[in-house]
Amino acid sequence: MAALRRWSPMLIFTTFLLALSAFNYGFSDQAFASCQAMDSFTRQFGFYDAKTHTYKLHPLFTSLYNSLKAGTQILGVFLGGYISSQYGRRRCIFSMNVYALGSASVVISSTTVGQLLAGRALHYIYLGMQMAVIPTALAELAPGKIRGAMGVLYWLSIKVGGLVVTGITRGTSGIASNSAWQIPFGLILIIPCIVLTLIWFTPESPRWLLLRDRQEEALASLTRLRPQSASLRDIQDDFDAMARKVAAQMQKRRFKDLFTRNNRMRTFVVVAANFFQQASGQAFASQYGTLFVKKLKSVNAFSITLGTNAVDIFALIISTALSDVVGRRMLFHTSAFLETASLLTMGGLGTADSSNKQAKEGIVAMLLLYSFGWSLAWAPLVYVLGAELPSAPLREMTLQIAYTVKLVTEFAVTFSYPYLETADTPHHVDIGGKLGFIYGSLAFVSLIFGWFFIPETQRMELEDIDRQFASSSDEDEPTKVAYRVDAEK
């Protein structure tokens, strides 16, 4: 409660609006993922198989439907990073939501495979812009003592959006007409309309304004974000402290500065963390989870997807409560261990006879445990690291590289999965739950990476993290900062 007293109504309102925008990320993403398992969707965009007398989605369509988005999302990351850096966080949020209204309309009106693929690919430019601006804005607004929880709020909002839309798709999946998938897609339009209406009532990030030497505007913005009970002297002191810390970062930076002595370690950690976030098979679980469970023919696929999102939210609530108490590293280690154990167990169960119902149910249980473990840290806290570790002038460039690596890895997972699950198609294999061996091995490597490289930044201000990395480089100990927590006290 003491921490909440430092929150002004404007800070609460701004945080809510940013979380609402993130909510639409999860809503959009899971709408696309869930609707592809609907019978009406398969009839509209699939083909009729005369041998089985059923409609099927072509594996190439499924691969492109779930992987093309990675390429356009990279474009959105670069576009969002540029607009956010040059014109401010608010203008970036405004422009991406204007764009979302058009891209979502293309999806809703789709009647052909080409139109749907283009619509989803275009829509993910909007979601890429979200990745570029929302985590950074949350980190810049958050008081240092609760920045971890604020960072987790980004992914929690995404998962709440996913939970809501999976509940909707479970309800509409029984509709025989195209309304079954058009209704969830149509609801994507609601949040952009709300955000567009309210975003100009929020203040710009004071740190962004200071980095552009707009002192008076930064002070006015900080004043709006502080509670009314705060004295003008306290606000001025906070502003002076922030301005002093930002002053050292005012100079222009170039791409090669990402790899200087002061920055190369944090660049490596952020980029590698984004790789491992996806390498353990998250995209398989989130994008194909409904189809995967449907193929097992053991339990209701939409119910499991709904349960998976509920489990994710439970894990994120735990992460929110603990990230600023036990620290980032402990949660990363626990998360990677659960991922590894669940995926390797899934791989073992996948070796059982295909008619073994208990083994299939065990695979579903391991899918839920994996999702819980991933959402405990590797889902949300990678975004926290991305907002915390880079120095402010290099943050956009660092995240552009990191998110490119993340999305290329996601593309590899999503494009390859259909070819590992379609045994009745020539040159394809059907390894089922044995996928766990592949992703589980990579999850184990992420455990080792986290142990040796992920730093502890609990309760440290952004500028203090920058100073600690600089001082550790001066001492020729680039990873020393990973284990220092005294600076927050």
PDB file of N, CA, C and O in Angstrom, residues 220-290:
ATOM      1  N   ALA A 220       6.956  19.266 -16.357  1.00  0.00           N
ATOM      2  CA  ALA A 220       5.490  19.294 -16.357  1.00  0.00           C
ATOM      3  C   ALA A 220       4.923  17.881 -16.421  1.00  0.00           C
ATOM      4  O   ALA A 220       3.935  17.557 -15.747  1.00  0.00           O
ATOM      5  N   SER A 221       5.536  17.035 -17.234  1.00  0.00           N
ATOM      6  CA  SER A 221       5.082  15.647 -17.345  1.00  0.00           C
ATOM      7  C   SER A 221       5.270  14.900 -16.045  1.00  0.00           C
ATOM      8  O   SER A 221       4.374  14.176 -15.581  1.00  0.00           O
ATOM      9  N   LEU A 222       6.436  15.077 -15.419  1.00  0.00           N
ATOM     10  CA  LEU A 222       6.702  14.409 -14.137  1.00  0.00           C
ATOM     11  C   LEU A 222       5.732  14.885 -13.065  1.00  0.00           C
ATOM     12  O   LEU A 222       5.257  14.091 -12.246  1.00  0.00           O
ATOM     13  N   THR A 223       5.408  16.161 -13.083  1.00  0.00           N
ATOM     14  CA  THR A 223       4.460  16.710 -12.097  1.00  0.00           C
ATOM     15  C   THR A 223       3.090  16.058 -12.238  1.00  0.00           C
ATOM     16  O   THR A 223       2.432  15.729 -11.240  1.00  0.00           O
ATOM     17  N   ARG A 224       2.646  15.841 -13.457  1.00  0.00           N
ATOM     18  CA  ARG A 224       1.344  15.202 -13.689  1.00  0.00           C
ATOM     19  C   ARG A 224       1.353  13.737 -13.203  1.00  0.00           C
ATOM     20  O   ARG A 224       0.309  13.218 -12.803  1.00  0.00           O
ATOM     21  N   LEU A 225       2.512  13.106 -13.267  1.00  0.00           N
ATOM     22  CA  LEU A 225       2.604  11.693 -12.889  1.00  0.00           C
ATOM     23  C   LEU A 225       2.790  11.492 -11.393  1.00  0.00           C
ATOM     24  O   LEU A 225       2.692  10.355 -10.903  1.00  0.00           O
ATOM     25  N   ARG A 226       3.098  12.550 -10.651  1.00  0.00           N
ATOM     26  CA  ARG A 226       3.272  12.439  -9.204  1.00  0.00           C
ATOM     27  C   ARG A 226       1.939  12.690  -8.493  1.00  0.00           C
ATOM     28  O   ARG A 226       1.096  13.433  -8.991  1.00  0.00           O
ATOM     29  N   PRO A 227       1.738  12.085  -7.316  1.00  0.00           N
ATOM     30  CA  PRO A 227       0.484  12.303  -6.574  1.00  0.00           C
ATOM     31  C   PRO A 227       0.334  13.748  -6.137  1.00  0.00           C
ATOM     32  O   PRO A 227       1.335  14.462  -5.953  1.00  0.00           O
ATOM     33  N   GLN A 228      -0.902  14.186  -5.948  1.00  0.00           N
ATOM     34  CA  GLN A 228      -1.154  15.571  -5.555  1.00  0.00           C
ATOM     35  C   GLN A 228      -0.567  15.888  -4.190  1.00  0.00           C
ATOM     36  O   GLN A 228      -0.283  17.053  -3.884  1.00  0.00           O
ATOM     37  N   SER A 229      -0.386  14.860  -3.364  1.00  0.00           N
ATOM     38  CA  SER A 229       0.173  15.078  -2.029  1.00  0.00           C
ATOM     39  C   SER A 229       1.663  15.394  -2.065  1.00  0.00           C
ATOM     40  O   SER A 229       2.229  15.871  -1.083  1.00  0.00           O
ATOM     41  N   ALA A 230       2.323  15.137  -3.184  1.00  0.00           N
ATOM     42  CA  ALA A 230       3.759  15.407  -3.292  1.00  0.00           C
ATOM     43  C   ALA A 230       4.006  16.912  -3.351  1.00  0.00           C
ATOM     44  O   ALA A 230       3.313  17.645  -4.068  1.00  0.00           O
ATOM     45  N   SER A 231       4.983  17.377  -2.602  1.00  0.00           N
ATOM     46  CA  SER A 231       5.291  18.801  -2.580  1.00  0.00           C
ATOM     47  C   SER A 231       6.071  19.181  -3.837  1.00  0.00           C
ATOM     48  O   SER A 231       6.716  18.345  -4.474  1.00  0.00           O
ATOM     49  N   LEU A 232       6.018  20.476  -4.177  1.00  0.00           N
ATOM     50  CA  LEU A 232       6.764  20.949  -5.338  1.00  0.00           C
ATOM     51  C   LEU A 232       8.259  20.720  -5.153  1.00  0.00           C
ATOM     52  O   LEU A 232       8.986  20.433  -6.112  1.00  0.00           O
ATOM     53  N   ARG A 233       8.724  20.825  -3.893  1.00  0.00           N
ATOM     54  CA  ARG A 233      10.144  20.596  -3.612  1.00  0.00           C
ATOM     55  C   ARG A 233      10.532  19.140  -3.886  1.00  0.00           C
ATOM     56  O   ARG A 233      11.582  18.867  -4.487  1.00  0.00           O
ATOM     57  N   ASP A 234       9.682  18.207  -3.464  1.00  0.00           N
ATOM     58  CA  ASP A 234       9.967  16.789  -3.695  1.00  0.00           C
ATOM     59  C   ASP A 234       9.983  16.470  -5.194  1.00  0.00           C
ATOM     60  O   ASP A 234      10.841  15.718  -5.677  1.00  0.00           O
ATOM     61  N   ILE A 235       9.022  17.042  -5.918  1.00  0.00           N
ATOM     62  CA  ILE A 235       8.971  16.810  -7.366  1.00  0.00           C
ATOM     63  C   ILE A 235      10.215  17.380  -8.035  1.00  0.00           C
ATOM     64  O   ILE A 235      10.819  16.744  -8.909  1.00  0.00           O
ATOM     65  N   GLN A 236      10.619  18.597  -7.590  1.00  0.00           N
ATOM     66  CA  GLN A 236      11.808  19.218  -8.177  1.00  0.00           C
ATOM     67  C   GLN A 236      13.052  18.393  -7.878  1.00  0.00           C
ATOM     68  O   GLN A 236      13.927  18.216  -8.741  1.00  0.00           O
ATOM     69  N   ASP A 237      13.139  17.854  -6.656  1.00  0.00           N
ATOM     70  CA  ASP A 237      14.286  17.018  -6.294  1.00  0.00           C
ATOM     71  C   ASP A 237      14.329  15.756  -7.154  1.00  0.00           C
ATOM     72  O   ASP A 237      15.402  15.343  -7.628  1.00  0.00           O
ATOM     73  N   ASP A 238      13.154  15.125  -7.342  1.00  0.00           N
ATOM     74  CA  ASP A 238      13.099  13.937  -8.198  1.00  0.00           C
ATOM     75  C   ASP A 238      13.514  14.279  -9.631  1.00  0.00           C
ATOM     76  O   ASP A 238      14.239  13.522 -10.289  1.00  0.00           O
ATOM     77  N   PHE A 239      13.034  15.429 -10.090  1.00  0.00           N
ATOM     78  CA  PHE A 239      13.352  15.835 -11.457  1.00  0.00           C
ATOM     79  C   PHE A 239      14.844  16.116 -11.612  1.00  0.00           C
ATOM     80  O   PHE A 239      15.467  15.696 -12.597  1.00  0.00           O
ATOM     81  N   ASP A 240      15.435  16.813 -10.640  1.00  0.00           N
ATOM     82  CA  ASP A 240      16.861  17.133 -10.716  1.00  0.00           C
ATOM     83  C   ASP A 240      17.701  15.869 -10.716  1.00  0.00           C
ATOM     84  O   ASP A 240      18.690  15.767 -11.453  1.00  0.00           O
ATOM     85  N   ALA A 241      17.305  14.893  -9.882  1.00  0.00           N
ATOM     86  CA  ALA A 241      18.046  13.629  -9.830  1.00  0.00           C
ATOM     87  C   ALA A 241      17.946  12.890 -11.164  1.00  0.00           C
ATOM     88  O   ALA A 241      18.944  12.356 -11.674  1.00  0.00           O
ATOM     89  N   MET A 242      16.744  12.858 -11.733  1.00  0.00           N
ATOM     90  CA  MET A 242      16.549  12.196 -13.022  1.00  0.00           C
ATOM     91  C   MET A 242      17.335  12.916 -14.114  1.00  0.00           C
ATOM     92  O   MET A 242      17.979  12.283 -14.968  1.00  0.00           O
ATOM     93  N   ALA A 243      17.306  14.245 -14.090  1.00  0.00           N
ATOM     94  CA  ALA A 243      17.996  15.025 -15.123  1.00  0.00           C
ATOM     95  C   ALA A 243      19.501  14.806 -15.058  1.00  0.00           C
ATOM     96  O   ALA A 243      20.173  14.716 -16.097  1.00  0.00           O
ATOM     97  N   ARG A 244      20.065  14.730 -13.835  1.00  0.00           N
ATOM     98  CA  ARG A 244      21.501  14.486 -13.703  1.00  0.00           C
ATOM     99  C   ARG A 244      21.885  13.129 -14.275  1.00  0.00           C
ATOM    100  O   ARG A 244      22.910  12.978 -14.949  1.00  0.00           O
ATOM    101  N   LYS A 245      21.064  12.121 -14.015  1.00  0.00           N
ATOM    102  CA  LYS A 245      21.371  10.775 -14.488  1.00  0.00           C
ATOM    103  C   LYS A 245      21.244  10.663 -16.009  1.00  0.00           C
ATOM    104  O   LYS A 245      21.986   9.928 -16.658  1.00  0.00           O
ATOM    105  N   VAL A 246      20.267  11.412 -16.556  1.00  0.00           N
ATOM    106  CA  VAL A 246      20.047  11.349 -17.998  1.00  0.00           C
ATOM    107  C   VAL A 246      21.076  12.190 -18.756  1.00  0.00           C
ATOM    108  O   VAL A 246      21.386  11.902 -19.916  1.00  0.00           O
ATOM    109  N   ALA A 247      21.630  13.205 -18.083  1.00  0.00           N
ATOM    110  CA  ALA A 247      22.540  14.130 -18.751  1.00  0.00           C
ATOM    111  C   ALA A 247      23.725  13.417 -19.389  1.00  0.00           C
ATOM    112  O   ALA A 247      24.179  13.780 -20.478  1.00  0.00           O
ATOM    113  N   ALA A 248      24.217  12.382 -18.711  1.00  0.00           N
ATOM    114  CA  ALA A 248      25.373  11.649 -19.234  1.00  0.00           C
ATOM    115  C   ALA A 248      25.030  10.844 -20.480  1.00  0.00           C
ATOM    116  O   ALA A 248      25.915  10.359 -21.183  1.00  0.00           O
ATOM    117  N   GLN A 249      23.724  10.692 -20.751  1.00  0.00           N
ATOM    118  CA  GLN A 249      23.288   9.888 -21.886  1.00  0.00           C
ATOM    119  C   GLN A 249      22.796  10.753 -23.055  1.00  0.00           C
ATOM    120  O   GLN A 249      22.227  10.246 -24.008  1.00  0.00           O
ATOM    121  N   MET A 250      23.038  12.055 -22.986  1.00  0.00           N
ATOM    122  CA  MET A 250      22.462  12.966 -23.971  1.00  0.00           C
ATOM    123  C   MET A 250      23.132  12.873 -25.340  1.00  0.00           C
ATOM    124  O   MET A 250      22.539  13.222 -26.353  1.00  0.00           O
ATOM    125  N   GLN A 251      24.404  12.441 -25.371  1.00  0.00           N
ATOM    126  CA  GLN A 251      25.110  12.438 -26.643  1.00  0.00           C
ATOM    127  C   GLN A 251      24.506  11.424 -27.602  1.00  0.00           C
ATOM    128  O   GLN A 251      23.946  10.430 -27.203  1.00  0.00           O
ATOM    129  N   LYS A 252      24.655  11.692 -28.892  1.00  0.00           N
ATOM    130  CA  LYS A 252      24.171  10.774 -29.924  1.00  0.00           C
ATOM    131  C   LYS A 252      24.993   9.490 -29.883  1.00  0.00           C
ATOM    132  O   LYS A 252      26.186   9.509 -29.615  1.00  0.00           O
ATOM    133  N   ARG A 253      24.365   8.372 -30.158  1.00  0.00           N
ATOM    134  CA  ARG A 253      25.048   7.084 -30.185  1.00  0.00           C
ATOM    135  C   ARG A 253      24.872   6.444 -31.557  1.00  0.00           C
ATOM    136  O   ARG A 253      23.871   6.648 -32.239  1.00  0.00           O
ATOM    137  N   ARG A 254      25.851   5.657 -31.939  1.00  0.00           N
ATOM    138  CA  ARG A 254      25.819   4.961 -33.216  1.00  0.00           C
ATOM    139  C   ARG A 254      25.685   3.469 -33.001  1.00  0.00           C
ATOM    140  O   ARG A 254      25.885   2.972 -31.897  1.00  0.00           O
ATOM    141  N   PHE A 255      25.392   2.749 -34.092  1.00  0.00           N
ATOM    142  CA  PHE A 255      25.181   1.306 -33.999  1.00  0.00           C
ATOM    143  C   PHE A 255      26.383   0.601 -33.386  1.00  0.00           C
ATOM    144  O   PHE A 255      26.225  -0.302 -32.567  1.00  0.00           O
ATOM    145  N   LYS A 256      27.595   1.014 -33.737  1.00  0.00           N
ATOM    146  CA  LYS A 256      28.778   0.325 -33.231  1.00  0.00           C
ATOM    147  C   LYS A 256      28.939   0.482 -31.720  1.00  0.00           C
ATOM    148  O   LYS A 256      29.655  -0.293 -31.088  1.00  0.00           O
ATOM    149  N   ASP A 257      28.260   1.484 -31.130  1.00  0.00           N
ATOM    150  CA  ASP A 257      28.343   1.660 -29.682  1.00  0.00           C
ATOM    151  C   ASP A 257      27.658   0.536 -28.913  1.00  0.00           C
ATOM    152  O   ASP A 257      27.865   0.388 -27.708  1.00  0.00           O
ATOM    153  N   LEU A 258      26.822  -0.250 -29.607  1.00  0.00           N
ATOM    154  CA  LEU A 258      26.214  -1.415 -28.949  1.00  0.00           C
ATOM    155  C   LEU A 258      27.274  -2.422 -28.523  1.00  0.00           C
ATOM    156  O   LEU A 258      27.020  -3.250 -27.635  1.00  0.00           O
ATOM    157  N   PHE A 259      28.446  -2.363 -29.141  1.00  0.00           N
ATOM    158  CA  PHE A 259      29.468  -3.382 -28.909  1.00  0.00           C
ATOM    159  C   PHE A 259      30.734  -2.805 -28.289  1.00  0.00           C
ATOM    160  O   PHE A 259      31.802  -3.409 -28.344  1.00  0.00           O
ATOM    161  N   THR A 260      30.620  -1.610 -27.688  1.00  0.00           N
ATOM    162  CA  THR A 260      31.745  -1.059 -26.951  1.00  0.00           C
ATOM    163  C   THR A 260      31.906  -1.815 -25.639  1.00  0.00           C
ATOM    164  O   THR A 260      31.072  -2.637 -25.250  1.00  0.00           O
ATOM    165  N   ARG A 261      32.991  -1.509 -24.943  1.00  0.00           N
ATOM    166  CA  ARG A 261      33.286  -2.208 -23.696  1.00  0.00           C
ATOM    167  C   ARG A 261      32.149  -2.085 -22.684  1.00  0.00           C
ATOM    168  O   ARG A 261      31.835  -3.022 -21.961  1.00  0.00           O
ATOM    169  N   ASN A 262      31.520  -0.910 -22.645  1.00  0.00           N
ATOM    170  CA  ASN A 262      30.439  -0.675 -21.682  1.00  0.00           C
ATOM    171  C   ASN A 262      29.145  -1.376 -22.055  1.00  0.00           C
ATOM    172  O   ASN A 262      28.301  -1.619 -21.195  1.00  0.00           O
ATOM    173  N   ASN A 263      28.955  -1.682 -23.353  1.00  0.00           N
ATOM    174  CA  ASN A 263      27.638  -2.117 -23.810  1.00  0.00           C
ATOM    175  C   ASN A 263      27.560  -3.530 -24.366  1.00  0.00           C
ATOM    176  O   ASN A 263      26.470  -4.069 -24.484  1.00  0.00           O
ATOM    177  N   ARG A 264      28.687  -4.132 -24.740  1.00  0.00           N
ATOM    178  CA  ARG A 264      28.585  -5.402 -25.453  1.00  0.00           C
ATOM    179  C   ARG A 264      27.977  -6.518 -24.598  1.00  0.00           C
ATOM    180  O   ARG A 264      27.246  -7.362 -25.115  1.00  0.00           O
ATOM    181  N   MET A 265      28.263  -6.517 -23.279  1.00  0.00           N
ATOM    182  CA  MET A 265      27.701  -7.570 -22.447  1.00  0.00           C
ATOM    183  C   MET A 265      26.183  -7.449 -22.347  1.00  0.00           C
ATOM    184  O   MET A 265      25.459  -8.427 -22.470  1.00  0.00           O
ATOM    185  N   ARG A 266      25.692  -6.236 -22.163  1.00  0.00           N
ATOM    186  CA  ARG A 266      24.232  -6.099 -22.041  1.00  0.00           C
ATOM    187  C   ARG A 266      23.530  -6.316 -23.373  1.00  0.00           C
ATOM    188  O   ARG A 266      22.405  -6.818 -23.412  1.00  0.00           O
ATOM    189  N   THR A 267      24.200  -5.945 -24.471  1.00  0.00           N
ATOM    190  CA  THR A 267      23.633  -6.261 -25.780  1.00  0.00           C
ATOM    191  C   THR A 267      23.504  -7.770 -25.954  1.00  0.00           C
ATOM    192  O   THR A 267      22.468  -8.278 -26.385  1.00  0.00           O
ATOM    193  N   PHE A 268      24.565  -8.483 -25.597  1.00  0.00           N
ATOM    194  CA  PHE A 268      24.548  -9.948 -25.711  1.00  0.00           C
ATOM    195  C   PHE A 268      23.440 -10.562 -24.849  1.00  0.00           C
ATOM    196  O   PHE A 268      22.698 -11.441 -25.304  1.00  0.00           O
ATOM    197  N   VAL A 269      23.301 -10.111 -23.611  1.00  0.00           N
ATOM    198  CA  VAL A 269      22.312 -10.700 -22.698  1.00  0.00           C
ATOM    199  C   VAL A 269      20.898 -10.477 -23.222  1.00  0.00           C
ATOM    200  O   VAL A 269      20.080 -11.403 -23.238  1.00  0.00           O
ATOM    201  N   VAL A 270      20.600  -9.263 -23.666  1.00  0.00           N
ATOM    202  CA  VAL A 270      19.241  -8.964 -24.149  1.00  0.00           C
ATOM    203  C   VAL A 270      18.929  -9.772 -25.410  1.00  0.00           C
ATOM    204  O   VAL A 270      17.839 -10.350 -25.538  1.00  0.00           O
ATOM    205  N   VAL A 271      19.873  -9.825 -26.342  1.00  0.00           N
ATOM    206  CA  VAL A 271      19.643 -10.556 -27.594  1.00  0.00           C
ATOM    207  C   VAL A 271      19.505 -12.050 -27.326  1.00  0.00           C
ATOM    208  O   VAL A 271      18.573 -12.707 -27.828  1.00  0.00           O
ATOM    209  N   ALA A 272      20.415 -12.619 -26.532  1.00  0.00           N
ATOM    210  CA  ALA A 272      20.364 -14.056 -26.244  1.00  0.00           C
ATOM    211  C   ALA A 272      19.108 -14.422 -25.472  1.00  0.00           C
ATOM    212  O   ALA A 272      18.503 -15.479 -25.709  1.00  0.00           O
ATOM    213  N   ALA A 273      18.682 -13.563 -24.546  1.00  0.00           N
ATOM    214  CA  ALA A 273      17.463 -13.841 -23.780  1.00  0.00           C
ATOM    215  C   ALA A 273      16.253 -13.907 -24.694  1.00  0.00           C
ATOM    216  O   ALA A 273      15.362 -14.756 -24.527  1.00  0.00           O
ATOM    217  N   ASN A 274      16.186 -13.033 -25.693  1.00  0.00           N
ATOM    218  CA  ASN A 274      15.070 -13.067 -26.637  1.00  0.00           C
ATOM    219  C   ASN A 274      15.112 -14.314 -27.510  1.00  0.00           C
ATOM    220  O   ASN A 274      14.063 -14.847 -27.883  1.00  0.00           O
ATOM    221  N   PHE A 275      16.318 -14.791 -27.836  1.00  0.00           N
ATOM    222  CA  PHE A 275      16.425 -16.046 -28.581  1.00  0.00           C
ATOM    223  C   PHE A 275      15.879 -17.207 -27.754  1.00  0.00           C
ATOM    224  O   PHE A 275      15.043 -17.995 -28.226  1.00  0.00           O
ATOM    225  N   PHE A 276      16.331 -17.342 -26.519  1.00  0.00           N
ATOM    226  CA  PHE A 276      15.918 -18.472 -25.697  1.00  0.00           C
ATOM    227  C   PHE A 276      14.441 -18.394 -25.297  1.00  0.00           C
ATOM    228  O   PHE A 276      13.814 -19.413 -25.017  1.00  0.00           O
ATOM    229  N   GLN A 277      13.880 -17.179 -25.281  1.00  0.00           N
ATOM    230  CA  GLN A 277      12.452 -17.058 -24.987  1.00  0.00           C
ATOM    231  C   GLN A 277      11.617 -17.843 -25.992  1.00  0.00           C
ATOM    232  O   GLN A 277      10.587 -18.428 -25.652  1.00  0.00           O
ATOM    233  N   GLN A 278      12.067 -17.854 -27.251  1.00  0.00           N
ATOM    234  CA  GLN A 278      11.320 -18.532 -28.302  1.00  0.00           C
ATOM    235  C   GLN A 278      11.848 -19.930 -28.614  1.00  0.00           C
ATOM    236  O   GLN A 278      11.112 -20.785 -29.104  1.00  0.00           O
ATOM    237  N   ALA A 279      13.133 -20.177 -28.342  1.00  0.00           N
ATOM    238  CA  ALA A 279      13.754 -21.440 -28.746  1.00  0.00           C
ATOM    239  C   ALA A 279      13.183 -22.651 -28.029  1.00  0.00           C
ATOM    240  O   ALA A 279      13.264 -23.779 -28.532  1.00  0.00           O
ATOM    241  N   SER A 280      12.583 -22.444 -26.858  1.00  0.00           N
ATOM    242  CA  SER A 280      12.020 -23.575 -26.117  1.00  0.00           C
ATOM    243  C   SER A 280      10.646 -23.988 -26.637  1.00  0.00           C
ATOM    244  O   SER A 280      10.006 -24.866 -26.055  1.00  0.00           O
ATOM    245  N   GLY A 281      10.169 -23.366 -27.723  1.00  0.00           N
ATOM    246  CA  GLY A 281       8.944 -23.819 -28.367  1.00  0.00           C
ATOM    247  C   GLY A 281       7.686 -23.093 -27.967  1.00  0.00           C
ATOM    248  O   GLY A 281       6.584 -23.588 -28.181  1.00  0.00           O
ATOM    249  N   GLN A 282       7.826 -21.884 -27.431  1.00  0.00           N
ATOM    250  CA  GLN A 282       6.648 -21.135 -27.021  1.00  0.00           C
ATOM    251  C   GLN A 282       5.668 -20.959 -28.162  1.00  0.00           C
ATOM    252  O   GLN A 282       4.450 -21.061 -27.979  1.00  0.00           O
ATOM    253  N   ALA A 283       6.192 -20.663 -29.356  1.00  0.00           N
ATOM    254  CA  ALA A 283       5.305 -20.430 -30.495  1.00  0.00           C
ATOM    255  C   ALA A 283       4.498 -21.682 -30.832  1.00  0.00           C
ATOM    256  O   ALA A 283       3.337 -21.606 -31.243  1.00  0.00           O
ATOM    257  N   PHE A 284       5.111 -22.857 -30.664  1.00  0.00           N
ATOM    258  CA  PHE A 284       4.378 -24.106 -30.864  1.00  0.00           C
ATOM    259  C   PHE A 284       3.202 -24.195 -29.899  1.00  0.00           C
ATOM    260  O   PHE A 284       2.082 -24.535 -30.273  1.00  0.00           O
ATOM    261  N   ALA A 285       3.452 -23.871 -28.630  1.00  0.00           N
ATOM    262  CA  ALA A 285       2.402 -23.990 -27.614  1.00  0.00           C
ATOM    263  C   ALA A 285       1.307 -22.950 -27.812  1.00  0.00           C
ATOM    264  O   ALA A 285       0.113 -23.260 -27.698  1.00  0.00           O
ATOM    265  N   SER A 286       1.686 -21.705 -28.143  1.00  0.00           N
ATOM    266  CA  SER A 286       0.682 -20.643 -28.224  1.00  0.00           C
ATOM    267  C   SER A 286      -0.049 -20.632 -29.561  1.00  0.00           C
ATOM    268  O   SER A 286      -1.263 -20.425 -29.616  1.00  0.00           O
ATOM    269  N   GLN A 287       0.675 -20.845 -30.665  1.00  0.00           N
ATOM    270  CA  GLN A 287       0.056 -20.750 -31.981  1.00  0.00           C
ATOM    271  C   GLN A 287      -0.613 -22.058 -32.416  1.00  0.00           C
ATOM    272  O   GLN A 287      -1.610 -22.048 -33.119  1.00  0.00           O
ATOM    273  N   TYR A 288      -0.036 -23.181 -32.019  1.00  0.00           N
ATOM    274  CA  TYR A 288      -0.551 -24.477 -32.466  1.00  0.00           C
ATOM    275  C   TYR A 288      -1.152 -25.313 -31.334  1.00  0.00           C
ATOM    276  O   TYR A 288      -1.519 -26.452 -31.560  1.00  0.00           O
ATOM    277  N   GLY A 289      -1.189 -24.746 -30.122  1.00  0.00           N
ATOM    278  CA  GLY A 289      -1.660 -25.527 -28.988  1.00  0.00           C
ATOM    279  C   GLY A 289      -3.041 -26.126 -29.207  1.00  0.00           C
ATOM    280  O   GLY A 289      -3.282 -27.299 -28.914  1.00  0.00           O
ATOM    281  N   THR A 290      -3.955 -25.315 -29.744  1.00  0.00           N
ATOM    282  CA  THR A 290      -5.323 -25.807 -29.971  1.00  0.00           C
ATOM    283  C   THR A 290      -5.329 -26.925 -31.012  1.00  0.00           C
ATOM    284  O   THR A 290      -5.980 -27.968 -30.829  1.00  0.00           O
TER     285      THR A 290
END
